[in-house]
Coordinates of C-alpha atoms in Angstrom, one line a residue:
M1 CA 213.9 -112.3 122.9
T2 CA 217.7 -112.2 123.4
D3 CA 220.2 -111.8 120.6
R4 CA 223.5 -113.5 120.4
A5 CA 225.3 -110.6 122.0
G6 CA 223.0 -110.8 125.0
A7 CA 220.9 -107.8 124.2
T8 CA 217.2 -108.2 125.0
T9 CA 214.9 -107.0 122.3
S10 CA 211.2 -107.2 121.6
A11 CA 209.0 -106.4 118.6
P12 CA 206.7 -103.5 119.4
A13 CA 203.0 -103.9 118.5
V14 CA 202.4 -102.5 115.0
P15 CA 199.4 -100.3 114.8
G16 CA 196.6 -101.3 112.5
E17 CA 198.0 -104.8 111.7
A18 CA 194.5 -106.2 111.2
E19 CA 193.6 -103.3 109.0
A20 CA 196.1 -103.8 106.1
S21 CA 194.5 -103.1 102.8
S22 CA 195.4 -101.6 99.5
D23 CA 195.4 -97.9 98.6
E24 CA 192.4 -98.6 96.3
E25 CA 190.4 -100.0 99.2
V26 CA 191.1 -96.9 101.2
A27 CA 190.0 -94.7 98.3
D28 CA 186.9 -96.8 97.7
R29 CA 185.8 -96.9 101.3
G30 CA 185.6 -93.1 101.4
L31 CA 186.2 -90.9 104.5
S32 CA 183.8 -88.8 106.5
A33 CA 183.8 -86.4 109.4
G34 CA 183.4 -89.5 111.6
D35 CA 186.9 -90.6 110.6
L36 CA 188.1 -87.2 111.8
L37 CA 186.3 -87.4 115.1
R38 CA 188.0 -90.7 115.8
L39 CA 191.3 -88.8 115.8
L40 CA 190.2 -87.3 119.1
R41 CA 190.2 -90.6 120.9
G42 CA 192.5 -90.3 123.9
S43 CA 191.9 -86.6 124.1
G44 CA 188.3 -86.7 125.5
R45 CA 188.9 -84.8 128.7
T46 CA 190.8 -82.0 127.0
V47 CA 188.1 -81.7 124.3
W48 CA 185.3 -81.7 126.8
A49 CA 187.1 -79.0 128.8
A50 CA 187.6 -77.0 125.7
L51 CA 183.9 -77.4 124.8
A52 CA 182.9 -76.4 128.3
L53 CA 185.0 -73.2 128.2
T54 CA 184.0 -72.1 124.7
V55 CA 180.3 -72.9 125.3
T56 CA 180.4 -70.9 128.6
G57 CA 182.1 -68.1 126.8
T58 CA 179.4 -68.2 124.1
A59 CA 176.7 -68.1 126.7
L60 CA 178.3 -65.1 128.3
G61 CA 178.4 -63.5 124.8
L62 CA 174.6 -64.1 124.4
L63 CA 173.9 -62.3 127.6
Q64 CA 175.7 -59.2 126.4
P65 CA 172.9 -58.0 124.0
L66 CA 170.3 -58.5 126.7
V67 CA 172.4 -56.4 129.2
T68 CA 172.9 -53.8 126.5
M69 CA 169.2 -53.6 125.8
R70 CA 168.5 -53.0 129.5
L71 CA 171.3 -50.5 129.6
I72 CA 169.8 -48.5 126.8
D73 CA 166.4 -48.6 128.4
R74 CA 167.9 -47.2 131.7
V75 CA 169.7 -44.5 129.8
A76 CA 166.5 -43.5 128.2
A77 CA 164.8 -43.4 131.6
N78 CA 167.6 -41.4 133.2
E79 CA 168.3 -44.2 135.7
T80 CA 171.7 -45.3 137.0
I81 CA 173.7 -47.6 134.8
V82 CA 176.8 -48.3 136.9
A83 CA 175.8 -51.8 137.8
L84 CA 174.7 -52.8 134.3
A85 CA 177.8 -51.2 132.8
S86 CA 180.1 -53.0 135.2
A87 CA 178.2 -56.3 134.5
L88 CA 178.8 -55.7 130.8
V89 CA 182.5 -55.2 131.3
V90 CA 182.7 -58.4 133.4
L91 CA 180.9 -60.3 130.7
F92 CA 183.3 -59.1 128.1
L93 CA 186.4 -60.0 130.1
A94 CA 185.0 -63.4 131.2
Q95 CA 184.0 -64.3 127.6
A96 CA 187.5 -63.4 126.4
A97 CA 189.2 -65.5 129.2
M98 CA 186.9 -68.5 128.5
E99 CA 187.5 -68.4 124.8
A100 CA 191.2 -68.0 125.2
G101 CA 191.3 -71.0 127.5
G102 CA 189.2 -73.1 125.2
Q103 CA 191.5 -72.2 122.2
Y104 CA 194.6 -73.1 124.2
L105 CA 193.1 -76.5 125.0
L106 CA 192.2 -77.0 121.3
D107 CA 195.7 -76.2 120.3
V108 CA 197.0 -78.7 122.8
T109 CA 194.6 -81.3 121.5
G110 CA 195.7 -80.6 117.9
E111 CA 199.3 -81.1 118.9
S112 CA 198.5 -84.4 120.8
V113 CA 196.6 -85.7 117.7
V114 CA 199.6 -85.0 115.5
Q115 CA 202.0 -86.6 118.1
R116 CA 199.9 -89.8 118.2
L117 CA 199.5 -89.9 114.4
R118 CA 203.2 -89.3 113.8
R119 CA 204.1 -92.1 116.2
R120 CA 201.7 -94.5 114.5
L121 CA 203.1 -93.5 111.1
V122 CA 206.7 -93.9 112.1
E123 CA 206.1 -97.2 113.7
R124 CA 204.0 -98.4 110.8
L125 CA 206.6 -97.4 108.2
L126 CA 209.4 -99.1 110.1
F127 CA 207.4 -102.4 110.0
V128 CA 206.0 -102.1 106.4
K129 CA 207.1 -105.0 104.1
V130 CA 210.3 -104.2 102.3
Q131 CA 208.7 -104.8 98.8
E132 CA 206.1 -102.2 99.6
L133 CA 208.7 -99.6 100.5
D134 CA 210.7 -100.5 97.4
A135 CA 207.6 -99.7 95.3
R136 CA 207.1 -96.2 96.8
R137 CA 209.0 -92.9 97.0
I138 CA 210.5 -92.4 100.5
G139 CA 210.2 -88.6 100.2
D140 CA 206.4 -88.8 99.6
L141 CA 206.1 -91.0 102.7
L142 CA 208.1 -88.5 104.7
S143 CA 205.8 -85.7 103.5
R144 CA 202.8 -87.6 104.9
V145 CA 204.4 -87.8 108.3
G146 CA 205.2 -84.1 108.3
T147 CA 203.0 -82.0 106.0
D148 CA 199.8 -84.0 106.1
T149 CA 199.7 -84.4 109.9
T150 CA 200.2 -80.6 110.2
V151 CA 197.0 -80.0 108.1
L152 CA 195.1 -82.3 110.5
R153 CA 196.5 -80.4 113.5
D154 CA 195.1 -77.1 112.0
M155 CA 191.8 -78.8 111.4
V156 CA 191.5 -80.1 114.9
A157 CA 192.4 -76.7 116.4
G158 CA 190.1 -74.8 114.2
S159 CA 187.0 -76.8 113.5
F160 CA 185.7 -79.4 115.9
V161 CA 184.8 -77.3 118.9
Q162 CA 183.9 -74.4 116.6
L163 CA 181.2 -76.5 115.1
V164 CA 179.7 -77.1 118.5
T165 CA 180.1 -73.5 119.5
V166 CA 178.4 -72.3 116.4
A167 CA 175.5 -74.7 116.9
F168 CA 175.1 -73.5 120.5
T169 CA 175.4 -69.9 119.5
G170 CA 173.0 -70.3 116.6
I171 CA 170.3 -72.0 118.6
G172 CA 170.5 -69.3 121.3
A173 CA 170.7 -66.4 118.9
V174 CA 167.8 -67.7 116.8
G175 CA 165.6 -68.3 119.9
L176 CA 166.3 -64.8 121.2
M177 CA 165.8 -63.1 117.7
L178 CA 162.5 -64.9 117.3
W179 CA 161.5 -63.7 120.8
I180 CA 162.3 -60.1 119.8
D181 CA 160.9 -60.0 116.3
P182 CA 160.0 -63.0 114.1
M183 CA 159.6 -60.9 110.9
M184 CA 163.1 -59.5 111.1
F185 CA 164.5 -62.9 111.8
L186 CA 163.1 -64.1 108.5
I187 CA 165.1 -61.4 106.7
V188 CA 168.3 -62.7 108.3
A189 CA 167.5 -66.3 107.5
V190 CA 167.0 -65.6 103.8
T191 CA 170.4 -63.9 103.5
L192 CA 172.1 -66.8 105.3
V193 CA 170.4 -69.4 103.0
I194 CA 171.8 -67.5 100.0
A195 CA 175.3 -67.5 101.4
A196 CA 175.0 -71.2 102.3
I197 CA 174.0 -72.2 98.7
L198 CA 177.0 -70.3 97.4
V199 CA 179.5 -72.0 99.8
A200 CA 178.1 -75.5 99.7
G201 CA 179.2 -76.1 96.1
V202 CA 182.9 -75.3 96.7
M203 CA 183.5 -77.7 99.6
A204 CA 184.1 -80.9 97.5
G205 CA 186.4 -78.9 95.2
I206 CA 188.5 -77.7 98.2
R207 CA 189.0 -81.2 99.4
S208 CA 190.0 -82.5 95.9
S209 CA 192.5 -79.6 95.3
T210 CA 194.0 -80.1 98.8
E211 CA 194.7 -83.8 98.0
Q212 CA 196.3 -82.8 94.8
A213 CA 198.4 -80.1 96.5
L214 CA 199.6 -82.5 99.2
S215 CA 200.4 -85.2 96.6
A216 CA 202.5 -82.6 94.6
V217 CA 204.3 -81.6 97.8
G218 CA 205.0 -85.3 98.5
A219 CA 206.4 -85.7 95.0
M220 CA 208.5 -82.5 95.5
T221 CA 209.9 -83.8 98.7
A222 CA 210.7 -87.2 97.1
D223 CA 212.5 -85.6 94.2
L224 CA 214.5 -83.3 96.4
E225 CA 215.4 -86.2 98.7
R226 CA 216.6 -88.0 95.6
A227 CA 218.7 -85.1 94.4
L228 CA 220.3 -84.3 97.8
G229 CA 220.9 -88.0 98.5
G230 CA 223.0 -88.2 95.3
I231 CA 224.3 -84.7 95.3
R232 CA 227.8 -85.8 94.3
T233 CA 226.4 -87.6 91.3
V234 CA 224.3 -84.5 90.5
R235 CA 227.3 -82.2 90.6
A236 CA 229.5 -84.5 88.7
G237 CA 226.9 -84.9 86.0
R238 CA 226.4 -81.1 85.9
A239 CA 222.7 -81.8 86.3
E240 CA 221.8 -79.1 88.9
Y241 CA 219.6 -77.1 86.5
R242 CA 218.0 -80.3 85.2
E243 CA 217.1 -81.3 88.8
V244 CA 215.8 -77.8 89.5
E245 CA 213.5 -78.2 86.5
R246 CA 212.4 -81.6 87.5
I247 CA 211.6 -80.5 91.1
G248 CA 210.1 -77.3 89.7
V249 CA 207.4 -79.3 87.9
D250 CA 206.2 -80.6 91.3
V251 CA 206.4 -77.1 92.8
D252 CA 204.3 -75.8 89.9
A253 CA 201.8 -78.6 90.4
A254 CA 201.5 -77.8 94.1
Y255 CA 201.1 -74.1 93.2
A256 CA 198.3 -74.9 90.7
A257 CA 196.4 -77.0 93.2
G258 CA 196.9 -74.4 95.8
V259 CA 195.6 -71.6 93.5
R260 CA 192.5 -73.8 92.7
S261 CA 191.9 -74.3 96.4
A262 CA 192.3 -70.5 97.0
R263 CA 190.0 -69.7 94.1
L264 CA 187.3 -71.9 95.6
G265 CA 188.0 -70.7 99.1
S266 CA 187.7 -67.1 97.9
V267 CA 184.0 -67.7 97.4
V268 CA 183.5 -68.2 101.1
G269 CA 184.6 -64.6 101.9
P270 CA 182.1 -62.8 99.6
A271 CA 179.4 -65.2 100.6
M272 CA 179.9 -64.3 104.2
E273 CA 180.1 -60.6 103.3
I274 CA 176.7 -60.9 101.7
A275 CA 175.3 -62.6 104.8
V276 CA 176.8 -60.1 107.2
N277 CA 176.4 -56.8 105.4
G278 CA 173.2 -57.8 103.6
S279 CA 171.4 -59.0 106.7
F280 CA 172.7 -56.0 108.8
L281 CA 171.5 -53.4 106.2
L282 CA 168.1 -55.0 105.8
V283 CA 167.6 -55.4 109.5
L284 CA 168.7 -51.8 110.0
L285 CA 166.3 -50.5 107.4
F286 CA 163.4 -52.6 108.4
G287 CA 164.1 -52.0 112.1
A288 CA 164.3 -48.2 111.5
V289 CA 160.8 -48.3 110.0
R290 CA 159.5 -50.4 113.0
V291 CA 161.1 -47.9 115.5
S292 CA 159.7 -44.9 113.6
N293 CA 156.1 -46.2 113.7
G294 CA 156.5 -47.2 117.4
S295 CA 156.2 -51.0 117.0
M296 CA 159.7 -51.6 118.2
A297 CA 161.9 -49.9 120.9
V298 CA 165.4 -48.7 120.0
S299 CA 166.8 -51.0 122.7
E300 CA 165.1 -54.0 121.0
L301 CA 166.6 -53.0 117.6
V302 CA 170.1 -52.7 119.1
A303 CA 169.8 -56.1 120.8
F304 CA 168.4 -57.7 117.6
L305 CA 171.3 -56.3 115.6
L306 CA 173.8 -57.7 118.1
F307 CA 172.1 -61.1 118.1
A308 CA 172.2 -61.0 114.2
T309 CA 175.9 -60.4 114.4
Y310 CA 176.4 -63.2 116.9
L311 CA 174.5 -65.5 114.5
V312 CA 176.1 -64.5 111.2
M313 CA 179.7 -64.1 112.3
P314 CA 180.0 -67.6 113.9
L315 CA 178.3 -69.0 110.8
A316 CA 181.2 -67.5 108.8
G317 CA 183.4 -69.5 111.1
L318 CA 181.3 -72.5 110.5
F319 CA 181.9 -72.3 106.8
N320 CA 185.6 -71.9 107.5
A321 CA 185.5 -75.0 109.7
F322 CA 183.8 -77.0 106.9
S323 CA 186.7 -75.9 104.6
L324 CA 189.3 -77.0 107.2
I325 CA 187.5 -80.4 107.5
Q326 CA 187.6 -80.9 103.7
R327 CA 191.3 -80.2 103.8
G328 CA 191.7 -82.5 106.8
L329 CA 189.8 -85.3 104.9
G330 CA 192.3 -84.9 102.0
S331 CA 195.2 -85.3 104.4
L332 CA 193.6 -88.1 106.3
R333 CA 193.1 -90.1 103.1
R334 CA 196.9 -90.0 102.4
I335 CA 197.7 -90.8 106.0
E336 CA 195.2 -93.7 105.9
E337 CA 197.0 -95.1 102.9
V338 CA 200.2 -95.4 104.9
L339 CA 198.4 -96.9 108.0
H340 CA 196.9 -99.6 105.7
L341 CA 200.2 -100.6 104.1
P342 CA 200.9 -104.3 104.8
V343 CA 203.4 -104.9 107.6
E344 CA 205.5 -107.8 108.6
Q345 CA 203.3 -109.9 110.9
A346 CA 204.6 -111.5 114.1
E347 CA 204.7 -115.3 113.5
S348 CA 205.7 -118.3 115.5
A349 CA 206.8 -121.8 114.4
S350 CA 204.3 -124.6 114.7
P351 CA 205.3 -127.7 116.7
S352 CA 205.9 -129.7 113.5
Q353 CA 208.4 -127.0 112.3
R354 CA 210.8 -126.9 115.3
P355 CA 214.5 -126.6 114.4
D356 CA 216.7 -129.7 114.3
P357 CA 220.1 -128.6 115.6
S358 CA 221.5 -132.1 115.0
S359 CA 221.3 -131.6 111.3
S360 CA 224.5 -130.7 109.5
T361 CA 222.6 -128.3 107.2
L362 CA 221.9 -124.8 108.5
L363 CA 220.3 -123.2 105.4
E364 CA 218.5 -124.8 102.5
L365 CA 216.8 -123.4 99.5
R366 CA 214.5 -126.0 98.0
D367 CA 213.1 -125.4 94.5
V368 CA 212.7 -121.6 95.2
S369 CA 211.1 -119.4 92.6
F370 CA 210.6 -115.6 92.7
A371 CA 209.6 -112.8 90.4
Y372 CA 209.5 -109.0 90.7
G373 CA 206.0 -108.4 89.3
E374 CA 206.0 -109.9 85.8
R375 CA 209.8 -110.3 85.7
P376 CA 211.0 -113.8 86.8
V377 CA 214.3 -113.8 88.6
L378 CA 214.7 -117.2 90.2
S379 CA 213.4 -120.5 89.0
G380 CA 213.8 -123.8 90.9
V381 CA 216.8 -122.8 92.9
S382 CA 218.1 -125.4 95.3
F383 CA 221.2 -125.7 97.4
K384 CA 222.3 -126.3 101.0
V385 CA 224.7 -124.4 103.3
P386 CA 226.2 -126.3 106.3
R387 CA 226.6 -124.9 109.8
T388 CA 230.1 -123.8 109.2
G389 CA 232.1 -122.9 106.1
L390 CA 232.2 -120.3 103.4
Y391 CA 229.7 -120.6 100.4
A392 CA 230.0 -118.2 97.5
L393 CA 227.2 -117.2 95.1
V394 CA 228.5 -116.2 91.7
G395 CA 226.8 -115.3 88.4
R396 CA 226.3 -112.5 85.9
S397 CA 224.5 -109.3 87.0
G398 CA 220.8 -110.0 87.3
A399 CA 221.3 -113.7 87.9
G400 CA 219.4 -113.4 91.3
K401 CA 222.3 -113.4 93.8
T402 CA 221.1 -110.4 95.9
T403 CA 217.5 -111.6 95.6
I404 CA 218.5 -114.9 97.3
V405 CA 220.0 -112.8 100.2
S406 CA 216.7 -110.8 100.4
L407 CA 214.7 -114.1 100.6
V408 CA 216.9 -115.5 103.3
E409 CA 216.6 -112.3 105.3
K410 CA 212.8 -112.5 104.9
F411 CA 212.7 -109.1 103.1
Y412 CA 210.7 -110.9 100.4
E413 CA 208.6 -114.1 100.4
P414 CA 209.3 -116.7 97.7
D415 CA 206.6 -117.3 95.1
G416 CA 207.3 -121.0 95.1
G417 CA 209.5 -123.5 97.0
H418 CA 210.9 -123.2 100.5
V419 CA 213.7 -121.4 102.3
L420 CA 214.6 -123.5 105.4
L421 CA 216.7 -122.5 108.3
D422 CA 217.6 -125.4 110.6
G423 CA 215.0 -127.5 108.7
T424 CA 212.2 -125.0 109.4
D425 CA 210.4 -123.1 106.7
I426 CA 211.1 -119.5 107.5
R427 CA 207.6 -118.5 106.4
G428 CA 206.5 -119.8 109.9
T429 CA 209.1 -118.0 111.9
D430 CA 209.0 -114.6 113.6
H431 CA 210.9 -112.0 111.6
Q432 CA 212.7 -110.6 114.7
E433 CA 213.7 -114.1 116.0
H434 CA 214.8 -115.2 112.5
R435 CA 217.0 -112.1 111.9
A436 CA 218.5 -112.4 115.3
R437 CA 220.3 -115.5 114.0
I438 CA 221.5 -113.9 110.8
G439 CA 224.0 -111.1 110.1
L440 CA 223.8 -109.0 106.9
V441 CA 226.5 -106.9 105.2
E442 CA 225.0 -105.0 102.2
Q443 CA 227.0 -104.2 99.1
H444 CA 227.0 -100.4 99.6
A445 CA 227.4 -100.8 103.4
P446 CA 225.0 -98.0 104.5
L447 CA 225.7 -96.4 107.8
L448 CA 223.2 -94.4 109.9
H449 CA 223.7 -90.8 111.1
G450 CA 225.4 -90.9 114.5
T451 CA 228.7 -91.9 116.0
L452 CA 231.0 -94.7 114.8
R453 CA 230.2 -96.5 118.0
D454 CA 226.4 -96.2 117.4
N455 CA 226.8 -97.9 114.1
L456 CA 229.1 -100.6 115.3
V457 CA 226.8 -101.8 118.1
Y458 CA 223.6 -101.2 116.2
A459 CA 222.7 -104.9 116.0
A460 CA 224.2 -105.7 119.5
P461 CA 223.6 -102.7 121.7
A462 CA 224.7 -104.5 124.9
V463 CA 228.1 -105.5 123.6
D464 CA 231.0 -104.7 126.0
D465 CA 234.0 -102.6 125.1
E466 CA 236.4 -105.5 125.2
R467 CA 234.6 -107.3 122.4
L468 CA 234.1 -104.1 120.6
Y469 CA 237.8 -103.2 120.4
D470 CA 238.7 -106.7 119.6
M471 CA 236.4 -106.5 116.6
L472 CA 238.0 -103.2 115.6
R473 CA 241.4 -105.0 115.5
K474 CA 240.0 -107.9 113.5
T475 CA 238.5 -105.7 110.8
N476 CA 241.5 -103.3 110.7
L477 CA 239.4 -100.4 112.0
D478 CA 241.6 -99.7 115.0
D479 CA 243.9 -97.5 112.9
V480 CA 240.9 -95.6 111.6
V481 CA 239.6 -95.0 115.1
E482 CA 243.0 -93.5 116.1
R483 CA 242.9 -91.1 113.2
L484 CA 239.4 -89.8 113.9
P485 CA 239.2 -86.6 115.9
D486 CA 236.9 -88.1 118.6
G487 CA 237.9 -91.7 118.1
I488 CA 235.0 -94.1 118.3
H489 CA 232.6 -91.3 119.2
T490 CA 233.2 -89.4 116.0
E491 CA 230.1 -88.6 114.0
V492 CA 230.1 -90.5 110.7
G493 CA 227.8 -88.1 108.9
D494 CA 224.7 -88.7 106.9
R495 CA 225.0 -92.2 105.3
G496 CA 228.5 -92.4 106.7
L497 CA 229.9 -89.9 104.2
N498 CA 232.7 -88.8 106.6
L499 CA 234.3 -92.3 106.1
S500 CA 235.7 -93.7 102.9
G501 CA 233.9 -96.5 101.0
G502 CA 236.3 -99.1 102.4
E503 CA 236.0 -97.9 105.9
R504 CA 232.2 -98.0 105.7
Q505 CA 232.4 -101.6 104.4
R506 CA 234.6 -102.7 107.3
V507 CA 232.3 -101.0 109.8
A508 CA 229.3 -102.9 108.3
I509 CA 231.2 -106.2 108.6
A510 CA 232.2 -105.5 112.2
R511 CA 228.6 -104.5 113.0
A512 CA 227.2 -107.8 111.6
L513 CA 229.9 -109.9 113.4
L514 CA 229.4 -108.3 116.8
A515 CA 225.9 -109.8 116.9
Q516 CA 227.5 -113.3 116.7
P517 CA 225.2 -114.6 113.9
E518 CA 224.8 -118.3 113.0
L519 CA 224.6 -117.3 109.4
L520 CA 226.4 -114.3 107.9
L521 CA 225.2 -113.0 104.6
L522 CA 227.7 -110.8 102.7
D523 CA 226.9 -109.0 99.4
E524 CA 230.4 -108.5 98.0
P525 CA 232.1 -107.6 101.3
T526 CA 235.5 -106.7 99.7
S527 CA 234.2 -104.5 96.7
Q528 CA 235.6 -101.2 98.2
L529 CA 238.7 -102.5 99.9
D530 CA 242.3 -102.2 98.8
S531 CA 244.3 -105.3 98.1
I532 CA 246.0 -105.4 101.6
N533 CA 242.7 -105.0 103.5
E534 CA 241.0 -107.4 101.1
R535 CA 243.5 -110.1 101.7
E536 CA 243.4 -109.6 105.5
L537 CA 239.6 -109.5 105.5
T538 CA 239.4 -112.7 103.4
D539 CA 241.7 -114.4 106.0
M540 CA 239.4 -113.2 108.7
L541 CA 236.3 -114.5 107.0
R542 CA 238.0 -117.9 106.7
E543 CA 238.6 -117.8 110.4
I544 CA 234.9 -116.9 111.1
S545 CA 233.7 -119.6 108.7
R546 CA 235.1 -122.2 111.2
E547 CA 232.5 -121.0 113.7
C548 CA 229.5 -120.0 111.6
A549 CA 228.1 -120.3 108.1
L550 CA 229.0 -117.6 105.5
L551 CA 227.0 -117.0 102.3
V552 CA 228.9 -114.5 100.2
V553 CA 227.7 -112.8 97.0
A554 CA 231.0 -112.7 95.2
H555 CA 232.3 -110.6 92.4
R556 CA 236.0 -110.9 93.2
I557 CA 238.0 -113.9 92.2
S558 CA 239.9 -113.7 95.5
T559 CA 236.7 -114.4 97.5
V560 CA 235.6 -117.2 95.1
R561 CA 238.9 -119.0 95.2
T562 CA 238.8 -119.3 99.0
A563 CA 235.2 -120.6 99.2
D564 CA 234.5 -124.1 100.4
R565 CA 231.7 -124.4 97.8
I566 CA 230.6 -122.2 95.0
V567 CA 227.0 -121.9 93.8
V568 CA 226.9 -120.8 90.2
L569 CA 223.7 -119.0 89.0
D570 CA 222.8 -118.7 85.4
G571 CA 219.5 -117.1 84.3
G572 CA 217.9 -117.6 87.7
R573 CA 218.9 -121.2 88.0
V574 CA 221.7 -123.1 89.7
S575 CA 223.9 -124.3 86.9
A576 CA 226.7 -125.9 89.0
V577 CA 227.9 -126.3 92.6
G578 CA 231.5 -127.2 93.5
T579 CA 234.9 -125.9 94.5
H580 CA 236.8 -123.3 92.4
E581 CA 239.2 -125.9 91.0
Q582 CA 236.4 -128.4 90.2
L583 CA 234.3 -125.8 88.5
R584 CA 237.2 -124.4 86.5
T585 CA 238.0 -127.8 85.2
E586 CA 234.4 -129.1 84.7
D587 CA 232.1 -126.2 84.0
P588 CA 232.6 -124.0 80.8
F589 CA 230.2 -121.4 82.0
Y590 CA 232.2 -120.9 85.2
R591 CA 235.5 -120.7 83.3
N592 CA 234.0 -118.0 81.2
L593 CA 232.7 -116.2 84.3
T594 CA 236.0 -116.2 86.1
A595 CA 237.8 -115.1 82.9
N596 CA 235.5 -112.3 81.8
H597 CA 233.2 -111.3 84.7
L598 CA 234.7 -111.7 88.1
V599 CA 236.9 -108.9 89.3
Q600 CA 240.6 -109.6 89.6
S601 CA 242.5 -108.0 92.5
T602 CA 246.1 -106.9 92.1
A603 CA 247.3 -110.1 93.8
D604 CA 245.2 -112.3 91.6
R605 CA 246.0 -110.9 88.2
S606 CA 249.0 -113.1 87.9
I607 CA 246.9 -116.2 88.1
R608 CA 244.1 -115.1 85.9
T609 CA 242.5 -118.2 84.4
S610 CA 241.9 -118.8 80.7

């Protein structure tokens, strides 16, 4: 796809497009360890290598009690122990190297899982339908990309291979303990069962409290983002302490959930202590009796104690791994909710809906209705915009003017009726291709963090410098560029705060025009301009309207008076369409609107209508 400025663009594939479902469906479906295992797709070789290293290290560890047993026997028989002692040292060092290598690979795997998840989340969020984003708190979504993925990383690095290692160690240790003394193994098994019963009951609680803690952190991030984003309003309203209290509620909620998780997790430690110390003391006592009556050698008792330690200590890690998995499931549920948010689907027009460039009408709204939830905004709205000319949308606040702009941009879908571009219902057109034909200037003219040039060429990255500087002159930005310390490469700051409101508005207009749109949507483009810049910009828009269509949401009488046609909205309906002079003469509602609601510029106050 090529935009009007010649820049080639393409819509990346959105992950999980076929999986879109509601949050309730994600919650009802439930998550299991199998969902966590699927996170490892793409890291198979690394995981297998980590498994191989850790299992090999475990096997070397299981050999050590056997070597120790032979070493004790040789000491008792006054035989040389140099070879066995050297072998034991080698086993220790080799085990340490294997386990270190395995843990490194696990950490790498965890980082790669987080990398893939964050890329999927970022891509998903940037394609999620606008109405879905409007219904959610951005800070909470950001928390899921950052905090929740970090929890999953820790889970991957600390649980998956550990489960396999514990299983391998357990099987080997159990087999060797049964070979040495089945009765003493029964003592160890009983203590482990007691510990397992104590731990099993807390796992579900850990998962629940983790979800609650992460949700509270998300709310905290959202509230903090809200306060910092409007810090000037906060300071001007002397509301710093109120915001501290508001955000403190979220901090306290995260603390309470974390304490609950810690309280439940604290059960794991004592349970493991019972398993380790209890089994060790019982085996030591029982083994001492067996040694004293000659039914067991000292070397066998030492080996058995070592195997018991090899069995019990990894099992403590097993319970820790289960705890990490429960926390990971809590994070994964929140991440899955984002990955199942509905996205804008790629569409293409059917043969019966191909544009008709011969038509004089570029944009048409035909009996359009729309509601935000239960609140109706538009009802049966119909009007046409030709291929050239300036059309103005006027009406009281809440009449639906900005909603019409959102529908034309395909941010929302109409509940009824049709929005047609070139005679084609835009429901059947691809979002990217549709928006490549339309320019948008929002009322608050948001700029992105970066340089002034980055913002200017955002919709047309391939534009050449000649066209860029020509546009700077047309929008009266050339003087601004000369005053900036680094010219066009000056950083504009977060949300463009290093520029004035009027400068940001002119940058937004220049940005839209550089893409050479067929239809330019402007939501009150002169609201933050002084009278001189307003008059010059209005003249420029008149020039542009000779080449493309302009649909302007107007609140200033100067913009309305220069429009070719004015669409008057009243209560979500079109009450009248005509020129300024026609409507002022024929429509009482419009006369009242121009007299009491539309903003008068300094130049227009002398001709204020009655």
